[in-house]
Amino acid sequence: QVPLVEFGGGLVEVGGSLKLSCAASGTIFSLGTMGWYRQTPGKQRELVGRITSSGDTTYDDSVKGRFAISRDNTKKSVYLQMNSLKPDDTAVYYCNLEGLGPQGYFASEGQGIQVTVSS
């Protein structure tokens, strides 16, 4: 497991913006697909979006046109820019990252960060 640290969450008003960041630590030889998931109480965790190693992105329909994922391999980081936030975006957000490290292939997930959109 490669430790991931997420930051940037918090409370924002409807229509506002937040940018989540997720950084990996330790030795990583190569990074694969990175993604963001979210979960609300009583619901299954859902994919928000992901970005491949070549930079291709996919998004859930609910966030298309509002959210954007980016990555910086030199910083071992993935970002989620969230614009035009809605109350339905309120959730705990988790970053997910896979790659190759000294122990071989790994897939890690962050501890989760709360995003609350107030109406």
PDB file of C-alpha atoms in Angstrom:
ATOM      1  CA  GLN A   1       0.000   0.000   0.000  1.00  0.00           C
ATOM      2  CA  VAL A   2       1.168   3.468  -0.890  1.00  0.00           C
ATOM      3  CA  PRO A   3      -0.094   6.124   1.521  1.00  0.00           C
ATOM      4  CA  LEU A   4      -2.330   8.781   0.000  1.00  0.00           C
ATOM      5  CA  VAL A   5      -3.233  12.067   1.602  1.00  0.00           C
ATOM      6  CA  GLU A   6      -6.238  14.072   0.490  1.00  0.00           C
ATOM      7  CA  PHE A   7      -6.902  17.711   1.219  1.00  0.00           C
ATOM      8  CA  GLY A   8      -8.988  20.606   0.019  1.00  0.00           C
ATOM      9  CA  GLY A   9     -12.433  19.569   1.193  1.00  0.00           C
ATOM     10  CA  GLY A  10     -14.778  21.592   3.319  1.00  0.00           C
ATOM     11  CA  LEU A  11     -18.000  23.546   3.301  1.00  0.00           C
ATOM     12  CA  VAL A  12     -19.055  25.537   0.267  1.00  0.00           C
ATOM     13  CA  GLU A  13     -22.236  27.215  -0.863  1.00  0.00           C
ATOM     14  CA  VAL A  14     -24.308  26.058  -3.805  1.00  0.00           C
ATOM     15  CA  GLY A  15     -22.680  27.169  -7.034  1.00  0.00           C
ATOM     16  CA  GLY A  16     -19.277  27.441  -5.444  1.00  0.00           C
ATOM     17  CA  SER A  17     -16.047  25.664  -6.235  1.00  0.00           C
ATOM     18  CA  LEU A  18     -13.558  23.461  -4.465  1.00  0.00           C
ATOM     19  CA  LYS A  19     -10.390  21.743  -5.551  1.00  0.00           C
ATOM     20  CA  LEU A  20      -9.437  18.438  -4.008  1.00  0.00           C
ATOM     21  CA  SER A  21      -5.874  17.222  -4.050  1.00  0.00           C
ATOM     22  CA  CYS A  22      -4.470  13.794  -3.408  1.00  0.00           C
ATOM     23  CA  ALA A  23      -0.775  13.094  -3.057  1.00  0.00           C
ATOM     24  CA  ALA A  24       1.051   9.807  -2.792  1.00  0.00           C
ATOM     25  CA  SER A  25       4.210   9.304  -0.799  1.00  0.00           C
ATOM     26  CA  GLY A  26       7.043   6.853  -0.996  1.00  0.00           C
ATOM     27  CA  THR A  27       8.833   5.304  -3.928  1.00  0.00           C
ATOM     28  CA  ILE A  28       6.723   4.853  -7.033  1.00  0.00           C
ATOM     29  CA  PHE A  29       8.175   3.692 -10.313  1.00  0.00           C
ATOM     30  CA  SER A  30       5.164   4.458 -12.443  1.00  0.00           C
ATOM     31  CA  LEU A  31       1.632   5.676 -11.977  1.00  0.00           C
ATOM     32  CA  GLY A  32      -1.384   4.223 -13.678  1.00  0.00           C
ATOM     33  CA  THR A  33      -4.994   5.257 -13.570  1.00  0.00           C
ATOM     34  CA  MET A  34      -6.043   7.668 -10.859  1.00  0.00           C
ATOM     35  CA  GLY A  35      -9.578   8.346  -9.845  1.00  0.00           C
ATOM     36  CA  TRP A  36     -11.992   9.941  -7.455  1.00  0.00           C
ATOM     37  CA  TYR A  37     -14.950   8.235  -5.821  1.00  0.00           C
ATOM     38  CA  ARG A  38     -17.563   9.517  -3.437  1.00  0.00           C
ATOM     39  CA  GLN A  39     -19.958   8.075  -0.942  1.00  0.00           C
ATOM     40  CA  THR A  40     -22.906   9.323   1.064  1.00  0.00           C
ATOM     41  CA  PRO A  41     -24.499   7.515   4.023  1.00  0.00           C
ATOM     42  CA  GLY A  42     -26.709   4.657   2.920  1.00  0.00           C
ATOM     43  CA  LYS A  43     -25.474   4.696  -0.654  1.00  0.00           C
ATOM     44  CA  GLN A  44     -22.881   2.735  -2.544  1.00  0.00           C
ATOM     45  CA  ARG A  45     -19.610   4.341  -3.369  1.00  0.00           C
ATOM     46  CA  GLU A  46     -19.736   5.784  -6.865  1.00  0.00           C
ATOM     47  CA  LEU A  47     -17.092   6.730  -9.350  1.00  0.00           C
ATOM     48  CA  VAL A  48     -16.823  10.456  -9.909  1.00  0.00           C
ATOM     49  CA  GLY A  49     -14.173  10.255 -12.598  1.00  0.00           C
ATOM     50  CA  ARG A  50     -10.800   8.844 -13.498  1.00  0.00           C
ATOM     51  CA  ILE A  51      -7.753   9.765 -15.524  1.00  0.00           C
ATOM     52  CA  THR A  52      -5.505   7.256 -17.217  1.00  0.00           C
ATOM     53  CA  SER A  53      -1.749   7.404 -17.469  1.00  0.00           C
ATOM     54  CA  SER A  54      -2.129   8.866 -20.950  1.00  0.00           C
ATOM     55  CA  GLY A  55      -4.430  11.595 -19.683  1.00  0.00           C
ATOM     56  CA  ASP A  56      -7.754  10.268 -20.912  1.00  0.00           C
ATOM     57  CA  THR A  57     -10.576  11.168 -18.585  1.00  0.00           C
ATOM     58  CA  THR A  58     -14.019   9.763 -17.908  1.00  0.00           C
ATOM     59  CA  TYR A  59     -16.705  11.185 -15.664  1.00  0.00           C
ATOM     60  CA  ASP A  60     -19.969  10.188 -14.171  1.00  0.00           C
ATOM     61  CA  ASP A  61     -22.837  11.857 -16.004  1.00  0.00           C
ATOM     62  CA  SER A  62     -23.810  13.745 -12.858  1.00  0.00           C
ATOM     63  CA  VAL A  63     -20.555  15.738 -12.860  1.00  0.00           C
ATOM     64  CA  LYS A  64     -19.785  16.102 -16.563  1.00  0.00           C
ATOM     65  CA  GLY A  65     -19.118  19.696 -17.467  1.00  0.00           C
ATOM     66  CA  ARG A  66     -18.699  20.715 -13.822  1.00  0.00           C
ATOM     67  CA  PHE A  67     -15.801  18.623 -12.543  1.00  0.00           C
ATOM     68  CA  ALA A  68     -12.349  18.155 -14.009  1.00  0.00           C
ATOM     69  CA  ILE A  69      -9.661  15.664 -13.065  1.00  0.00           C
ATOM     70  CA  SER A  70      -6.006  16.349 -13.639  1.00  0.00           C
ATOM     71  CA  ARG A  71      -2.748  14.785 -12.583  1.00  0.00           C
ATOM     72  CA  ASP A  72       0.857  15.713 -11.988  1.00  0.00           C
ATOM     73  CA  ASN A  73       3.089  12.663 -12.091  1.00  0.00           C
ATOM     74  CA  THR A  74       6.112  14.616 -10.880  1.00  0.00           C
ATOM     75  CA  LYS A  75       4.215  15.373  -7.684  1.00  0.00           C
ATOM     76  CA  LYS A  76       2.552  11.940  -7.571  1.00  0.00           C
ATOM     77  CA  SER A  77      -0.727  13.784  -7.318  1.00  0.00           C
ATOM     78  CA  VAL A  78      -4.240  13.815  -8.710  1.00  0.00           C
ATOM     79  CA  TYR A  79      -6.682  16.683  -8.489  1.00  0.00           C
ATOM     80  CA  LEU A  80     -10.407  17.196  -8.721  1.00  0.00           C
ATOM     81  CA  GLN A  81     -11.633  20.655  -9.627  1.00  0.00           C
ATOM     82  CA  MET A  82     -15.290  20.925  -8.704  1.00  0.00           C
ATOM     83  CA  ASN A  83     -17.338  23.825 -10.024  1.00  0.00           C
ATOM     84  CA  SER A  84     -21.010  24.729  -9.891  1.00  0.00           C
ATOM     85  CA  LEU A  85     -21.404  22.561  -6.833  1.00  0.00           C
ATOM     86  CA  LYS A  86     -24.821  21.249  -5.900  1.00  0.00           C
ATOM     87  CA  PRO A  87     -26.191  19.857  -2.624  1.00  0.00           C
ATOM     88  CA  ASP A  88     -26.165  16.389  -4.244  1.00  0.00           C
ATOM     89  CA  ASP A  89     -22.385  16.653  -4.461  1.00  0.00           C
ATOM     90  CA  THR A  90     -22.192  16.474  -0.690  1.00  0.00           C
ATOM     91  CA  ALA A  91     -20.256  13.312   0.134  1.00  0.00           C
ATOM     92  CA  VAL A  92     -17.014  11.885   1.370  1.00  0.00           C
ATOM     93  CA  TYR A  93     -14.588  11.872  -1.535  1.00  0.00           C
ATOM     94  CA  TYR A  94     -11.879   9.253  -1.919  1.00  0.00           C
ATOM     95  CA  CYS A  95      -8.950   9.266  -4.278  1.00  0.00           C
ATOM     96  CA  ASN A  96      -7.747   6.030  -5.761  1.00  0.00           C
ATOM     97  CA  LEU A  97      -4.427   5.408  -7.393  1.00  0.00           C
ATOM     98  CA  GLU A  98      -2.680   2.429  -8.912  1.00  0.00           C
ATOM     99  CA  GLY A  99       0.845   1.984 -10.061  1.00  0.00           C
ATOM    100  CA  LEU A 100       4.108   0.131  -9.751  1.00  0.00           C
ATOM    101  CA  GLY A 101       6.330   0.361  -6.722  1.00  0.00           C
ATOM    102  CA  PRO A 102       9.234  -1.522  -5.163  1.00  0.00           C
ATOM    103  CA  GLN A 103       6.817  -4.245  -4.025  1.00  0.00           C
ATOM    104  CA  GLY A 104       5.210  -4.525  -7.430  1.00  0.00           C
ATOM    105  CA  TYR A 105       1.738  -3.459  -8.488  1.00  0.00           C
ATOM    106  CA  PHE A 106      -0.293  -1.541  -5.941  1.00  0.00           C
ATOM    107  CA  ALA A 107      -3.695   0.071  -5.650  1.00  0.00           C
ATOM    108  CA  SER A 108      -4.230   2.545  -2.863  1.00  0.00           C
ATOM    109  CA  GLU A 109      -7.091   4.636  -1.614  1.00  0.00           C
ATOM    110  CA  GLY A 110      -7.104   7.762   0.456  1.00  0.00           C
ATOM    111  CA  GLN A 111      -8.747   8.120   3.833  1.00  0.00           C
ATOM    112  CA  GLY A 112     -11.602  10.200   2.475  1.00  0.00           C
ATOM    113  CA  ILE A 113     -12.367  13.875   2.745  1.00  0.00           C
ATOM    114  CA  GLN A 114     -15.689  15.535   3.423  1.00  0.00           C
ATOM    115  CA  VAL A 115     -17.265  17.915   0.943  1.00  0.00           C
ATOM    116  CA  THR A 116     -20.434  19.651   2.063  1.00  0.00           C
ATOM    117  CA  VAL A 117     -22.466  21.870  -0.240  1.00  0.00           C
ATOM    118  CA  SER A 118     -24.928  24.062   1.618  1.00  0.00           C
ATOM    119  CA  SER A 119     -28.136  25.290   0.018  1.00  0.00           C
TER     120      SER A 119
END
